[in-house]
Short mmCIF file of C-alpha atoms in Angstrom, two decimals:
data_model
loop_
_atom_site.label_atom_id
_atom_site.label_comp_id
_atom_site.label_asym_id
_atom_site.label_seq_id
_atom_site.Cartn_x
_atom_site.Cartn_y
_atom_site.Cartn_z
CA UNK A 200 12.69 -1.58 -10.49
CA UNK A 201 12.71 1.66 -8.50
CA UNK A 202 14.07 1.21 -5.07
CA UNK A 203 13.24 3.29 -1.98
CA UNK A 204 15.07 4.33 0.80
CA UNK A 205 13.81 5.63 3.56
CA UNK A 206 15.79 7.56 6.50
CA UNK A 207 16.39 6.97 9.66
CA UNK A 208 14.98 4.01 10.53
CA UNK A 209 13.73 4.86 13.74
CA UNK A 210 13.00 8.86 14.86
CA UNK A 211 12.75 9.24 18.62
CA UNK A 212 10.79 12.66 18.75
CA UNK A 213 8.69 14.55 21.71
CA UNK A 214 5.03 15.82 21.15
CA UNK A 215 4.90 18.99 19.65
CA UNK A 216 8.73 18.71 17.69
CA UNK A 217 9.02 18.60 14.34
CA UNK A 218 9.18 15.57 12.39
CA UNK A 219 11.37 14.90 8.69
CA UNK A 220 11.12 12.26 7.17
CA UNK A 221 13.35 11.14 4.09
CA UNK A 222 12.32 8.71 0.68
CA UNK A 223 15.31 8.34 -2.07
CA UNK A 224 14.55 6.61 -4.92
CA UNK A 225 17.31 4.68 -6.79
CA UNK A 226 16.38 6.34 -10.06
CA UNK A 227 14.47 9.59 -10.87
CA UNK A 228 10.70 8.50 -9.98
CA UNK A 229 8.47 10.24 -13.02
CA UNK A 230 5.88 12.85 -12.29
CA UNK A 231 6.72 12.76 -9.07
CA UNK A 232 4.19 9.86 -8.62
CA UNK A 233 5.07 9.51 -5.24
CA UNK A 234 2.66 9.01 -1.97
CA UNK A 235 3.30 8.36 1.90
CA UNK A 236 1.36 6.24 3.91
CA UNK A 237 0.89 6.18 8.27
CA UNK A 238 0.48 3.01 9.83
CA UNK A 239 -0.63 2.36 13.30
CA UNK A 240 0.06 -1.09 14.86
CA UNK A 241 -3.23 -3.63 14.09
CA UNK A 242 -4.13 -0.93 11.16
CA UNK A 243 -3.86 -1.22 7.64
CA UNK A 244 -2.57 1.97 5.92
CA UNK A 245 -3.73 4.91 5.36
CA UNK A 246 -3.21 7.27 2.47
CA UNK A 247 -1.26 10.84 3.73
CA UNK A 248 0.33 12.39 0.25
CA UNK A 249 -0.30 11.66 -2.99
CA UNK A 250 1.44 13.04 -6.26
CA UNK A 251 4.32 14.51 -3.68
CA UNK A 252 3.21 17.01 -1.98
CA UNK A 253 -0.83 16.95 -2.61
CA UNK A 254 -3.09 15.71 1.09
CA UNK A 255 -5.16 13.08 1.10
CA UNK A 256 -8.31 13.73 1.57
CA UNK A 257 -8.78 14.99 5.94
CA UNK A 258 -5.25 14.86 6.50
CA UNK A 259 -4.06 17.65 8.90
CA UNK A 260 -2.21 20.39 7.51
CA UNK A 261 0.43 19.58 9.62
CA UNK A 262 1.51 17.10 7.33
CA UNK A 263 2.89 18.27 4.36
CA UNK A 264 4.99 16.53 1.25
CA UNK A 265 7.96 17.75 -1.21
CA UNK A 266 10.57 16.72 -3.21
CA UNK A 267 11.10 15.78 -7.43
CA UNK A 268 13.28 13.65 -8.94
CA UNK A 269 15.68 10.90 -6.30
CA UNK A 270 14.58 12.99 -3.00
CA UNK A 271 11.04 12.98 -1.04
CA UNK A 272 10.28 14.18 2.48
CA UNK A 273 7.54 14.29 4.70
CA UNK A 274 7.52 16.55 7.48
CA UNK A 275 5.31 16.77 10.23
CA UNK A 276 5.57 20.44 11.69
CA UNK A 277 4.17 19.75 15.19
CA UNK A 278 3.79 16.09 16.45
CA UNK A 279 0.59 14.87 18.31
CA UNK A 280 0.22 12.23 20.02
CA UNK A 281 -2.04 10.57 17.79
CA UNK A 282 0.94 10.76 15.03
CA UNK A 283 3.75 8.05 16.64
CA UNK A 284 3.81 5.42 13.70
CA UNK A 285 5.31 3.63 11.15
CA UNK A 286 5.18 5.70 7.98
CA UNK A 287 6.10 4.52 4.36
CA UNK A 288 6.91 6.27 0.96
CA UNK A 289 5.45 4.56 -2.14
CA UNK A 290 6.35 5.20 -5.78
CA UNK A 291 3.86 4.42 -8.92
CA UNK A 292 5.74 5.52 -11.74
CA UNK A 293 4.38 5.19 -15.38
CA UNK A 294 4.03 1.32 -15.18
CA UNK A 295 4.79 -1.20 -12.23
CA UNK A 296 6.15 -2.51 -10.71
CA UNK A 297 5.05 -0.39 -7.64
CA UNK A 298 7.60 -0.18 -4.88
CA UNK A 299 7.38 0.75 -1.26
CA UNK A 300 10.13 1.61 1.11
CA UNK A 301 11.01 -0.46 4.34
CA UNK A 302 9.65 2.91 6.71
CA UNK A 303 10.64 4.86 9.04
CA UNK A 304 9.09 4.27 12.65
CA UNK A 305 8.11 7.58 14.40
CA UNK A 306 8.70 7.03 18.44
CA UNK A 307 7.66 8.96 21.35
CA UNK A 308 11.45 9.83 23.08
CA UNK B 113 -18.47 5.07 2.58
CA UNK B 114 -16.17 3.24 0.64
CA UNK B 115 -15.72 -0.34 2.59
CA UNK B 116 -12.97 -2.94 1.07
CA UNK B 117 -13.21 -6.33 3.00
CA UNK B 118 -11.32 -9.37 2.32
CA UNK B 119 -12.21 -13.07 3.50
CA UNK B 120 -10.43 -16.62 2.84
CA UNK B 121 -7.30 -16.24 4.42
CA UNK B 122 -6.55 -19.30 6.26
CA UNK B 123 -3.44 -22.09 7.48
CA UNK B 124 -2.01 -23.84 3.92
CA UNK B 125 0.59 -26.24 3.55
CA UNK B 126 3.54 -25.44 1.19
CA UNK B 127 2.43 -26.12 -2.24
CA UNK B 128 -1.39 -25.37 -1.38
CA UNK B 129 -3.41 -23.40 -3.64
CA UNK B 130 -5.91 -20.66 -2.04
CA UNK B 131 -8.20 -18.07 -3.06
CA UNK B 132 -8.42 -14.57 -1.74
CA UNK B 133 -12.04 -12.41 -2.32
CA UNK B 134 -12.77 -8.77 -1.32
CA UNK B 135 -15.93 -7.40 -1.32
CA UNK B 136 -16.16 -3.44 -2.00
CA UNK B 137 -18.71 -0.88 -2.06
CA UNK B 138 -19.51 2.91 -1.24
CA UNK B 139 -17.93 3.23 -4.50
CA UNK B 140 -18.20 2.87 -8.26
CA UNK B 141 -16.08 -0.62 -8.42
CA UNK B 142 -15.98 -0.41 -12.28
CA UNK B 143 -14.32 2.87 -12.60
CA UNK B 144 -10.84 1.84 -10.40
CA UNK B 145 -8.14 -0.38 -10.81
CA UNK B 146 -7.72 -2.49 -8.06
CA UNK B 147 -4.42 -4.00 -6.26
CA UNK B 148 -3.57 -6.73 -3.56
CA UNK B 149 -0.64 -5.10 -1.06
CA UNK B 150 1.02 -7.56 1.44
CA UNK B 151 2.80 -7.45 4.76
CA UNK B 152 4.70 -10.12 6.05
CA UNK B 153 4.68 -10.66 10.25
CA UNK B 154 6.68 -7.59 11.73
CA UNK B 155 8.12 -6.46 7.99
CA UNK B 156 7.09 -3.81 5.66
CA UNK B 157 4.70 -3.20 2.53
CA UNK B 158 4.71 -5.45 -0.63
CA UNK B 159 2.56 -4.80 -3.75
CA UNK B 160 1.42 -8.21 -5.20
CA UNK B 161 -0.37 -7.15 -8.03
CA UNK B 162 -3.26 -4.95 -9.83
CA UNK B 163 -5.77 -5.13 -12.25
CA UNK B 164 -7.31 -2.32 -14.73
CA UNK B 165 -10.91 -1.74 -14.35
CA UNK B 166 -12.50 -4.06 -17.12
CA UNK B 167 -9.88 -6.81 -16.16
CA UNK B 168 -8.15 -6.40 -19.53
CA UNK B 169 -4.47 -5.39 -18.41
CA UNK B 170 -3.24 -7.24 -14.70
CA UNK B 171 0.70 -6.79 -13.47
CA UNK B 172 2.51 -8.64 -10.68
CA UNK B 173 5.48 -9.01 -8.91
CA UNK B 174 8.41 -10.76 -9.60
CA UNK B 175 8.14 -12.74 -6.80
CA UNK B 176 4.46 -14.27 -7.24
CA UNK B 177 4.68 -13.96 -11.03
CA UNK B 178 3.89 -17.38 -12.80
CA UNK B 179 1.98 -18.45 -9.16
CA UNK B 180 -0.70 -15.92 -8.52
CA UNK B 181 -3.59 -14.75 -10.64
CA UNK B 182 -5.71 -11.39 -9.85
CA UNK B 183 -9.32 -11.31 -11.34
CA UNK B 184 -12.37 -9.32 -10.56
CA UNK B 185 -16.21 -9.97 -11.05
CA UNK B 186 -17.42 -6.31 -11.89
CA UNK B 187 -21.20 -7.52 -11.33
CA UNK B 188 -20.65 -8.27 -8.14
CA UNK B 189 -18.25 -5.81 -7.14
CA UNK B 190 -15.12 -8.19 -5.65
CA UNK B 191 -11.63 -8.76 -6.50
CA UNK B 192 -9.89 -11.86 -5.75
CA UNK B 193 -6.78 -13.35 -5.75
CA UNK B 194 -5.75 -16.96 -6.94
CA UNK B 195 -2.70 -18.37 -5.07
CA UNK B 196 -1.02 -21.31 -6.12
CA UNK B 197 2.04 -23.54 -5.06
CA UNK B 198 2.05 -21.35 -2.04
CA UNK B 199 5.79 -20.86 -0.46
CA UNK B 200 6.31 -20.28 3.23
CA UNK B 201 7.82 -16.75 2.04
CA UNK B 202 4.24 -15.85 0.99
CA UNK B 203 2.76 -15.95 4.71
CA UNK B 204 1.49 -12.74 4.97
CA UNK B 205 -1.60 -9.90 5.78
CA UNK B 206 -3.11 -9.38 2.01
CA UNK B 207 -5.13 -6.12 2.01
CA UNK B 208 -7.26 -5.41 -1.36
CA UNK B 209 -6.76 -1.87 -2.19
CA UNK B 210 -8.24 1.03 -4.05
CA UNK B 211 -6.46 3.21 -6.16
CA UNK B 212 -6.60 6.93 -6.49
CA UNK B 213 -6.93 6.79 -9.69
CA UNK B 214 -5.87 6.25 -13.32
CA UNK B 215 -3.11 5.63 -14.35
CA UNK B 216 -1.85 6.70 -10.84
CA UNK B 217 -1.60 3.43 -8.94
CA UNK B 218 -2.00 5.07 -5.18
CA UNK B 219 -3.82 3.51 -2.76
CA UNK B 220 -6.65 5.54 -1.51
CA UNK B 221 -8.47 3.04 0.66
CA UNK B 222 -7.55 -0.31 2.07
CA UNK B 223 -9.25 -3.02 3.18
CA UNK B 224 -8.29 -4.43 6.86
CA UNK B 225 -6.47 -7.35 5.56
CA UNK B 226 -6.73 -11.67 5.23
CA UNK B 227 -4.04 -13.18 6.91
CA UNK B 228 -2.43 -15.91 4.95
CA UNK B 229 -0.09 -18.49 7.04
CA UNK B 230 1.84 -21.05 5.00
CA UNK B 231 3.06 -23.57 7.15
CA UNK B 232 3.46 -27.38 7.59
#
């Protein structure tokens, strides 16, 4: 099983900073099958990046994905306010199990 | 608009059984693999399992293998989710989900959840 680490924990950030966002996986995660998901508090999920570093479908272009291989990140250029959440990386590798990290909680400082 | 929502969540004693449904549309159910995601209170993401569009090929977790059983009903476009000998560590929102696509087991769109509380 792949496992996914995601750094820091907790990023106290202002609106308008910049915003990275680390995933390492515990083994090289294949095709770079790798998506990240924002959470709001009372709200499920919702899809960001798929395969990477491809958007989701209406996701600002302020959010972009990269990485291959162990290392992901997900940066945020500018932050808005709308953008203070919990956000997680996922992996889906050629067959499951599927594994999420434990997230990394974006705060307003 | 694709809509996911999931009913039958409810209070269940250790070693209860219980059965999860989720009724989609706005999309072609028959064409998507389908998964169950749960988050414990306060704690992070957990897949459960997933099942292949015709029902043919299903996966799950270590730690509901043997206990759960995902199944769909393509005719009327819901997933569900059999739950048995229910353990207090399985209290938890379920959320049905969609994936991207296939093979690629993202999640595209989720439902809002079925909370699940196992408790005496």
């Amino acid at each position: 099983e792949i496992v996914l680490t995601q750094s820091p924990g907790t990023l106290s950030l202002s609106p308008g900073e910049r915003a990275t966002l680390s995933c390492r996986a515990s083994q090289s995660v294949s095709s770079s099958y790798l998506a990240w998901y924002q959470q709001k508090p009372g709200q499920a999920p919702r899809l960001l990046i798929y395969g990477a570093s491809s958007r989701a479908t209406g996701i600002p272009d302020r959010f972009s994905g990269s990485g291959s291989g162990t290392d992901f990140t997900l940066t945020i250029s500018r932050l808005e306010p709308e953008d203070f959440a919990v956000y997680y990386c996922q992996q889906y590798g050629s067959s499951p199990p599927i594994t999420f990290g434990g997230g990394t909680k974006v705060e307003i400082k | 608009e694709v809509q996911l929502v999931e009913s039958g969540g409810v209070v269940v004693q250790p070693g209860g059984s219980l059965r999860l449904s989720c009724a989609a549309s706005g999309f072609t159910f028959d064409d998507y693999t389908m998964h169950w995601v749960r988050q414990a209170p306060g704690k992070g993401l957990e897949w459960v399992s997933l099942i292949s569009w015709d029902g043919g090929s299903t996966y799950y977790a270590d730690s509901v293998k043997g206990r759960f059983t995902i199944s769909r009903d393509n005719s009327k476009n819901s997933l569900y989710l059999q739950m048995n000998s229910l353990r207090t560590e399985d209290t938890a929102l379920y959320y049905c989900a969609k994936s991207g696509g296939d093979p690629v087991y993202y999640f595209d769109y989720w439902g809002q959840g079925t909370l699940v509380t196992v408790s005496s």
